[in-house]
Each structure stands twice: as C-alpha cells, then as structure tokens.
Amino acid sequence: MDRKFNRGFTLIEITIVLFIVGLLIAGLLGPLETQLEARDRIATTETMDEIIETLYGFAITNGRLPCPDDRSDGDGISDPPFNPADITTATCTNDEGFLPWVELGIPQGDAWGNRFTYQVRSPHFTWPESDGVCDGNTAPQELDLCAEGDINVQTRGDDPGTTPGIEGKATPNLATELPAVLISHGRNGFGATAITGIARPAPPAVNLDEIENTNGDQTFMSRIFVDENAGCADDFDELVTLCEYDDIVKWLSPALLNNRMVISGQLP
C-alpha cells in the first residue's frame, strides 16, 4: 500500500517567504507614496488655479479684491466686511490671513486639509475706483489702472556669476508688484492652519524658503519640490543641497487684472 505524506513549510521557508514579501511591500510603498503626493499636488494646483480665476471674477463683479479672513476668527468672511459707505473698510484688518472662502464660494482648503493663505495689498486693491482719476497708488488708494502691488515672488535658480555646482542658489524675481498672492503649505503643512482651525507646526529653522511664506512680509518664495534631507541649507552655497520645500504659490497678474477690469467696463 502506497503512503502519501503531506509536507508543510518549515520555519526557515516561512521566514524566507515573509522576508521576500516584506521586500516587495517596501518596494511598492515608495512609488505609491510618490504617486499619491503627485496626485494631491495636481489636485491642489488645479483648485488654486480655479481660486485665482474666482478672484479675478470677484474683482470684475465688485470692482475690488476681498480682504483676507482674519486668522483670529477663521469664519471665511473678509475682515472687515466691506461697507461701500465707509472707505475705512477698504483697509483690511490684516493684509495677510485666510482666503475668505465663504464669501467667494470656494473650497477653504487644499488636498491635505489645510486652509489657503491669502495676502493682498490694501487698500490699493480692496477699494473700488471712485473718482475717475488714475491715482490709485496715492490718495485715495483704490483699484484703478495706476494702483501698484507690493508683493514679490522669488525663486532659487542658477547664479551665472558663480562656478557651476550641484545647484544654483541665486534668488531672482518671478513676479513683482503683485496685487495678491495665494499659498498652499503643502503636505508637510508647516506654517498652515487645518480646516478644523488647528495650527500646524512652524517650519523647521533650516527651511528658510518655507519660513519666507509664513512670516507675513511682502516677499514669497516659489521653487521646486524637495523632500526632507539632512545637511541642507536654503542659502547661496551651490555645493549644498536645498532644504525641504513643498509649498505651492500662485498669484494674480496685475496686467491681467487690469485687462479684465477694462474689458468688463469696471475701469476706463
């Protein structure tokens, strides 16, 4: 009579199989995480492009841009609420704050669940043209064809005056004298506030370019995405790699704003 034996896996064989499966999973997680990051950045960029178009539309309809939503309340409404009978409402409580998403009827946050930062020059672009004179950068400060923004966006590129190294570290301007700018603080969320109202951690001290997008001044930084890495420096040394950066920066073009305001009949 024949005897048949059912042979199971030994502990060594099971260990080897689990080890191989672990390697396969680890190899898949990296590309998957990269794909998810790319998906979220594309979605956020598309949302921000729509918001910029919404801000142009708001200006065409109202003859002005909205003030930011003050960070102290985060209710999605401009601060102060606009009152056409009181010119003091043209001066925003703060030039920088949250995007007034309720007033604009748009999403309040990016793909990572953080609110957008919005900054505008006030009152130059937050009070409609009132006197038919091109004097918007003087008194009265208002949105006419002579209004000038004070927001600048820089990047980090090659410095032609230095010996080529790993990367360029010059900071040329991408755009100047902008009326308004919009920021997503990316997946790491450094310097952002969640849509739940919870403040995210501030950027690490070495992330100078992300700090630039959170310090409330008129200069912002827009550059390539860089993962967290050791031994980095956001400086002018081309032999040292740049630090982590995943912010997305968009802005209103003053020329395009003027063009649309003229075509719509809001400005002469």
PDB file of C-alpha atoms in Angstrom, residues 42-227:
ATOM      1  CA  ILE A  42      -2.022  68.265  -9.099  1.00  0.00           C
ATOM      2  CA  ALA A  43      -5.418  68.473  -7.372  1.00  0.00           C
ATOM      3  CA  THR A  44      -4.307  71.382  -5.193  1.00  0.00           C
ATOM      4  CA  THR A  45      -2.748  73.229  -8.124  1.00  0.00           C
ATOM      5  CA  GLU A  46      -5.985  72.879 -10.100  1.00  0.00           C
ATOM      6  CA  THR A  47      -8.010  74.130  -7.120  1.00  0.00           C
ATOM      7  CA  MET A  48      -5.698  77.119  -6.728  1.00  0.00           C
ATOM      8  CA  ASP A  49      -5.971  77.967 -10.429  1.00  0.00           C
ATOM      9  CA  GLU A  50      -9.759  77.973 -10.032  1.00  0.00           C
ATOM     10  CA  ILE A  51      -9.469  80.214  -6.966  1.00  0.00           C
ATOM     11  CA  ILE A  52      -7.308  82.696  -8.884  1.00  0.00           C
ATOM     12  CA  GLU A  53      -9.960  82.817 -11.605  1.00  0.00           C
ATOM     13  CA  THR A  54     -12.589  83.322  -8.893  1.00  0.00           C
ATOM     14  CA  LEU A  55     -10.625  86.289  -7.514  1.00  0.00           C
ATOM     15  CA  TYR A  56     -10.497  87.831 -10.999  1.00  0.00           C
ATOM     16  CA  GLY A  57     -14.244  87.286 -11.261  1.00  0.00           C
ATOM     17  CA  PHE A  58     -14.809  88.856  -7.842  1.00  0.00           C
ATOM     18  CA  ALA A  59     -12.833  91.936  -8.932  1.00  0.00           C
ATOM     19  CA  ILE A  60     -14.808  92.223 -12.178  1.00  0.00           C
ATOM     20  CA  THR A  61     -18.098  91.994 -10.262  1.00  0.00           C
ATOM     21  CA  ASN A  62     -17.210  94.207  -7.297  1.00  0.00           C
ATOM     22  CA  GLY A  63     -14.505  96.497  -8.662  1.00  0.00           C
ATOM     23  CA  ARG A  64     -12.095  95.352  -5.949  1.00  0.00           C
ATOM     24  CA  LEU A  65     -10.443  92.345  -4.332  1.00  0.00           C
ATOM     25  CA  PRO A  66     -11.623  90.961  -0.974  1.00  0.00           C
ATOM     26  CA  CYS A  67      -9.742  91.417   2.282  1.00  0.00           C
ATOM     27  CA  PRO A  68      -8.369  88.236   3.900  1.00  0.00           C
ATOM     28  CA  ASP A  69     -10.308  86.383   6.562  1.00  0.00           C
ATOM     29  CA  ASP A  70      -8.596  87.317   9.827  1.00  0.00           C
ATOM     30  CA  ARG A  71      -6.843  84.380  11.490  1.00  0.00           C
ATOM     31  CA  SER A  72      -8.424  85.296  14.822  1.00  0.00           C
ATOM     32  CA  ASP A  73     -11.889  84.115  13.737  1.00  0.00           C
ATOM     33  CA  GLY A  74     -11.411  81.959  10.619  1.00  0.00           C
ATOM     34  CA  ASP A  75     -15.068  82.250   9.590  1.00  0.00           C
ATOM     35  CA  GLY A  76     -14.364  82.530   5.855  1.00  0.00           C
ATOM     36  CA  ILE A  77     -15.535  86.165   5.676  1.00  0.00           C
ATOM     37  CA  SER A  78     -13.364  89.192   4.822  1.00  0.00           C
ATOM     38  CA  ASP A  79     -12.227  91.304   7.750  1.00  0.00           C
ATOM     39  CA  PRO A  80     -13.598  93.871   7.949  1.00  0.00           C
ATOM     40  CA  PRO A  81     -16.771  93.168   5.946  1.00  0.00           C
ATOM     41  CA  PHE A  82     -16.952  95.626   3.062  1.00  0.00           C
ATOM     42  CA  ASN A  83     -19.185  98.672   3.563  1.00  0.00           C
ATOM     43  CA  PRO A  84     -19.408 100.931   0.466  1.00  0.00           C
ATOM     44  CA  ALA A  85     -20.469 103.852   2.651  1.00  0.00           C
ATOM     45  CA  ASP A  86     -17.302 103.713   4.747  1.00  0.00           C
ATOM     46  CA  ILE A  87     -13.930 103.955   2.992  1.00  0.00           C
ATOM     47  CA  THR A  88     -12.171 102.689   6.128  1.00  0.00           C
ATOM     48  CA  THR A  89     -13.486  99.209   5.268  1.00  0.00           C
ATOM     49  CA  ALA A  90     -11.095  99.234   2.318  1.00  0.00           C
ATOM     50  CA  THR A  91      -8.239  98.838   4.780  1.00  0.00           C
ATOM     51  CA  CYS A  92      -8.071  95.192   5.762  1.00  0.00           C
ATOM     52  CA  THR A  93      -7.683  94.225   9.402  1.00  0.00           C
ATOM     53  CA  ASN A  94      -4.590  92.358   8.200  1.00  0.00           C
ATOM     54  CA  ASP A  95      -3.148  92.244   4.690  1.00  0.00           C
ATOM     55  CA  GLU A  96      -2.455  88.527   5.245  1.00  0.00           C
ATOM     56  CA  GLY A  97      -4.778  85.814   6.533  1.00  0.00           C
ATOM     57  CA  PHE A  98      -7.005  83.031   5.299  1.00  0.00           C
ATOM     58  CA  LEU A  99      -8.717  83.017   1.939  1.00  0.00           C
ATOM     59  CA  PRO A 100     -12.331  84.274   2.515  1.00  0.00           C
ATOM     60  CA  TRP A 101     -13.767  81.045   1.162  1.00  0.00           C
ATOM     61  CA  VAL A 102     -17.356  81.584   2.324  1.00  0.00           C
ATOM     62  CA  GLU A 103     -17.533  84.965   0.611  1.00  0.00           C
ATOM     63  CA  LEU A 104     -16.012  83.542  -2.575  1.00  0.00           C
ATOM     64  CA  GLY A 105     -17.986  80.285  -2.505  1.00  0.00           C
ATOM     65  CA  ILE A 106     -14.906  78.101  -2.984  1.00  0.00           C
ATOM     66  CA  PRO A 107     -13.091  75.297  -1.122  1.00  0.00           C
ATOM     67  CA  GLN A 108     -11.379  76.522   2.022  1.00  0.00           C
ATOM     68  CA  GLY A 109      -8.517  74.018   1.966  1.00  0.00           C
ATOM     69  CA  ASP A 110      -6.034  72.081  -0.124  1.00  0.00           C
ATOM     70  CA  ALA A 111      -5.743  68.333  -0.704  1.00  0.00           C
ATOM     71  CA  TRP A 112      -4.010  67.943   2.676  1.00  0.00           C
ATOM     72  CA  GLY A 113      -6.825  69.573   4.657  1.00  0.00           C
ATOM     73  CA  ASN A 114      -5.114  72.922   5.291  1.00  0.00           C
ATOM     74  CA  ARG A 115      -6.505  76.394   4.690  1.00  0.00           C
ATOM     75  CA  PHE A 116      -5.056  78.566   1.964  1.00  0.00           C
ATOM     76  CA  THR A 117      -3.052  81.643   2.922  1.00  0.00           C
ATOM     77  CA  TYR A 118      -4.119  84.802   1.071  1.00  0.00           C
ATOM     78  CA  GLN A 119      -2.380  88.177   1.025  1.00  0.00           C
ATOM     79  CA  VAL A 120      -3.498  91.349  -0.763  1.00  0.00           C
ATOM     80  CA  ARG A 121      -2.225  94.917  -0.929  1.00  0.00           C
ATOM     81  CA  SER A 122      -4.722  97.014   0.954  1.00  0.00           C
ATOM     82  CA  PRO A 123      -6.390  99.418   0.372  1.00  0.00           C
ATOM     83  CA  HIS A 124      -4.903  99.799  -3.127  1.00  0.00           C
ATOM     84  CA  PHE A 125      -6.789  96.744  -4.429  1.00  0.00           C
ATOM     85  CA  THR A 126      -9.601  96.425  -1.884  1.00  0.00           C
ATOM     86  CA  TRP A 127     -11.451  99.706  -2.599  1.00  0.00           C
ATOM     87  CA  PRO A 128     -13.131 100.211  -5.996  1.00  0.00           C
ATOM     88  CA  GLU A 129     -12.249 103.124  -8.289  1.00  0.00           C
ATOM     89  CA  SER A 130     -14.196 106.157  -7.085  1.00  0.00           C
ATOM     90  CA  ASP A 131     -13.015 109.377  -8.709  1.00  0.00           C
ATOM     91  CA  GLY A 132     -12.292 108.647 -12.377  1.00  0.00           C
ATOM     92  CA  VAL A 133      -8.662 109.670 -11.918  1.00  0.00           C
ATOM     93  CA  CYS A 134      -5.714 107.303 -12.364  1.00  0.00           C
ATOM     94  CA  ASP A 135      -4.261 107.842  -8.903  1.00  0.00           C
ATOM     95  CA  GLY A 136      -4.743 104.512  -7.159  1.00  0.00           C
ATOM     96  CA  ASN A 137      -1.255 104.396  -5.681  1.00  0.00           C
ATOM     97  CA  THR A 138      -1.715 107.767  -3.987  1.00  0.00           C
ATOM     98  CA  ALA A 139      -4.710 109.245  -2.168  1.00  0.00           C
ATOM     99  CA  PRO A 140      -7.309 107.858  -2.488  1.00  0.00           C
ATOM    100  CA  GLN A 141      -5.668 104.442  -2.652  1.00  0.00           C
ATOM    101  CA  GLU A 142      -8.013 102.367  -4.784  1.00  0.00           C
ATOM    102  CA  LEU A 143      -8.160  99.814  -7.561  1.00  0.00           C
ATOM    103  CA  ASP A 144      -7.600 101.760 -10.755  1.00  0.00           C
ATOM    104  CA  LEU A 145      -5.102 101.401 -13.586  1.00  0.00           C
ATOM    105  CA  CYS A 146      -2.440 103.240 -11.577  1.00  0.00           C
ATOM    106  CA  ALA A 147      -2.625 101.002  -8.491  1.00  0.00           C
ATOM    107  CA  GLU A 148       0.619  99.130  -7.800  1.00  0.00           C
ATOM    108  CA  GLY A 149       1.054  95.964  -5.777  1.00  0.00           C
ATOM    109  CA  ASP A 150       3.783  95.442  -3.188  1.00  0.00           C
ATOM    110  CA  ILE A 151       4.071  91.649  -3.243  1.00  0.00           C
ATOM    111  CA  ASN A 152       7.104  89.952  -4.803  1.00  0.00           C
ATOM    112  CA  VAL A 153       7.621  86.258  -5.568  1.00  0.00           C
ATOM    113  CA  GLN A 154      11.169  84.916  -5.854  1.00  0.00           C
ATOM    114  CA  THR A 155      12.665  81.558  -6.757  1.00  0.00           C
ATOM    115  CA  ARG A 156      16.069  79.903  -6.481  1.00  0.00           C
ATOM    116  CA  GLY A 157      17.895  79.453  -9.763  1.00  0.00           C
ATOM    117  CA  ASP A 158      21.365  79.297 -11.208  1.00  0.00           C
ATOM    118  CA  ASP A 159      23.702  82.138 -10.399  1.00  0.00           C
ATOM    119  CA  PRO A 160      25.659  82.723 -13.653  1.00  0.00           C
ATOM    120  CA  GLY A 161      28.359  84.595 -11.759  1.00  0.00           C
ATOM    121  CA  THR A 162      29.489  81.549  -9.799  1.00  0.00           C
ATOM    122  CA  THR A 163      31.268  78.302 -10.622  1.00  0.00           C
ATOM    123  CA  PRO A 164      28.678  75.648 -11.520  1.00  0.00           C
ATOM    124  CA  GLY A 165      27.968  73.324  -8.636  1.00  0.00           C
ATOM    125  CA  ILE A 166      25.213  70.953  -7.643  1.00  0.00           C
ATOM    126  CA  GLU A 167      22.504  73.590  -7.955  1.00  0.00           C
ATOM    127  CA  GLY A 168      22.069  77.287  -8.374  1.00  0.00           C
ATOM    128  CA  LYS A 169      21.233  79.380  -5.346  1.00  0.00           C
ATOM    129  CA  ALA A 170      20.512  82.831  -6.744  1.00  0.00           C
ATOM    130  CA  THR A 171      17.082  84.318  -5.874  1.00  0.00           C
ATOM    131  CA  PRO A 172      15.741  86.030  -8.996  1.00  0.00           C
ATOM    132  CA  ASN A 173      12.257  87.521  -9.015  1.00  0.00           C
ATOM    133  CA  LEU A 174       9.483  85.533 -10.662  1.00  0.00           C
ATOM    134  CA  ALA A 175       6.997  88.373 -10.360  1.00  0.00           C
ATOM    135  CA  THR A 176       6.926  91.815  -8.729  1.00  0.00           C
ATOM    136  CA  GLU A 177       4.404  94.475  -7.675  1.00  0.00           C
ATOM    137  CA  LEU A 178       1.641  91.884  -7.405  1.00  0.00           C
ATOM    138  CA  PRO A 179      -1.825  92.739  -6.083  1.00  0.00           C
ATOM    139  CA  ALA A 180      -2.396  89.419  -4.299  1.00  0.00           C
ATOM    140  CA  VAL A 181      -0.875  86.001  -3.672  1.00  0.00           C
ATOM    141  CA  LEU A 182      -2.261  82.566  -2.693  1.00  0.00           C
ATOM    142  CA  ILE A 183      -0.325  79.880  -0.796  1.00  0.00           C
ATOM    143  CA  SER A 184      -0.785  76.176  -0.099  1.00  0.00           C
ATOM    144  CA  HIS A 185       1.676  74.983   2.527  1.00  0.00           C
ATOM    145  CA  GLY A 186       1.866  71.509   1.000  1.00  0.00           C
ATOM    146  CA  ARG A 187       1.798  68.057   2.524  1.00  0.00           C
ATOM    147  CA  ASN A 188       4.051  68.909   5.472  1.00  0.00           C
ATOM    148  CA  GLY A 189       1.698  71.779   6.350  1.00  0.00           C
ATOM    149  CA  PHE A 190       4.412  73.808   8.037  1.00  0.00           C
ATOM    150  CA  GLY A 191       3.005  77.209   8.993  1.00  0.00           C
ATOM    151  CA  ALA A 192      -0.528  76.309   7.904  1.00  0.00           C
ATOM    152  CA  THR A 193      -3.818  76.026   9.780  1.00  0.00           C
ATOM    153  CA  ALA A 194      -6.016  72.969   9.283  1.00  0.00           C
ATOM    154  CA  ILE A 195      -9.584  73.455   8.066  1.00  0.00           C
ATOM    155  CA  THR A 196     -10.567  72.398  11.605  1.00  0.00           C
ATOM    156  CA  GLY A 197      -8.819  75.513  12.916  1.00  0.00           C
ATOM    157  CA  ILE A 198      -5.850  73.693  14.461  1.00  0.00           C
ATOM    158  CA  ALA A 199      -2.491  75.374  13.826  1.00  0.00           C
ATOM    159  CA  ARG A 200       0.152  73.179  12.197  1.00  0.00           C
ATOM    160  CA  PRO A 201       3.802  73.261  13.343  1.00  0.00           C
ATOM    161  CA  ALA A 202       6.007  76.099  12.149  1.00  0.00           C
ATOM    162  CA  PRO A 203       8.657  75.300   9.517  1.00  0.00           C
ATOM    163  CA  PRO A 204      11.957  73.986  10.919  1.00  0.00           C
ATOM    164  CA  ALA A 205      14.618  76.662  11.319  1.00  0.00           C
ATOM    165  CA  VAL A 206      16.568  75.326   8.319  1.00  0.00           C
ATOM    166  CA  ASN A 207      13.571  75.594   5.965  1.00  0.00           C
ATOM    167  CA  LEU A 208      14.164  79.277   5.247  1.00  0.00           C
ATOM    168  CA  ASP A 209      12.203  79.290   1.992  1.00  0.00           C
ATOM    169  CA  GLU A 210       9.102  77.854   3.682  1.00  0.00           C
ATOM    170  CA  ILE A 211       9.564  80.334   6.534  1.00  0.00           C
ATOM    171  CA  GLU A 212       9.518  83.097   3.899  1.00  0.00           C
ATOM    172  CA  ASN A 213       5.980  82.029   3.027  1.00  0.00           C
ATOM    173  CA  THR A 214       4.787  82.274   6.641  1.00  0.00           C
ATOM    174  CA  ASN A 215       6.437  85.413   8.034  1.00  0.00           C
ATOM    175  CA  GLY A 216       3.776  87.888   6.874  1.00  0.00           C
ATOM    176  CA  ASP A 217       6.028  90.171   4.825  1.00  0.00           C
ATOM    177  CA  GLN A 218       5.639  91.035   1.122  1.00  0.00           C
ATOM    178  CA  THR A 219       8.196  88.538  -0.251  1.00  0.00           C
ATOM    179  CA  PHE A 220       7.334  84.932  -1.052  1.00  0.00           C
ATOM    180  CA  MET A 221       9.361  82.002  -2.357  1.00  0.00           C
ATOM    181  CA  SER A 222       8.261  79.609  -5.104  1.00  0.00           C
ATOM    182  CA  ARG A 223      10.649  76.842  -6.154  1.00  0.00           C
ATOM    183  CA  ILE A 224      10.958  73.150  -6.965  1.00  0.00           C
ATOM    184  CA  PHE A 225       9.651  70.432  -4.665  1.00  0.00           C
ATOM    185  CA  VAL A 226      12.370  68.978  -2.416  1.00  0.00           C
ATOM    186  CA  ASP A 227      11.981  66.138   0.109  1.00  0.00           C
TER     187      ASP A 227
END
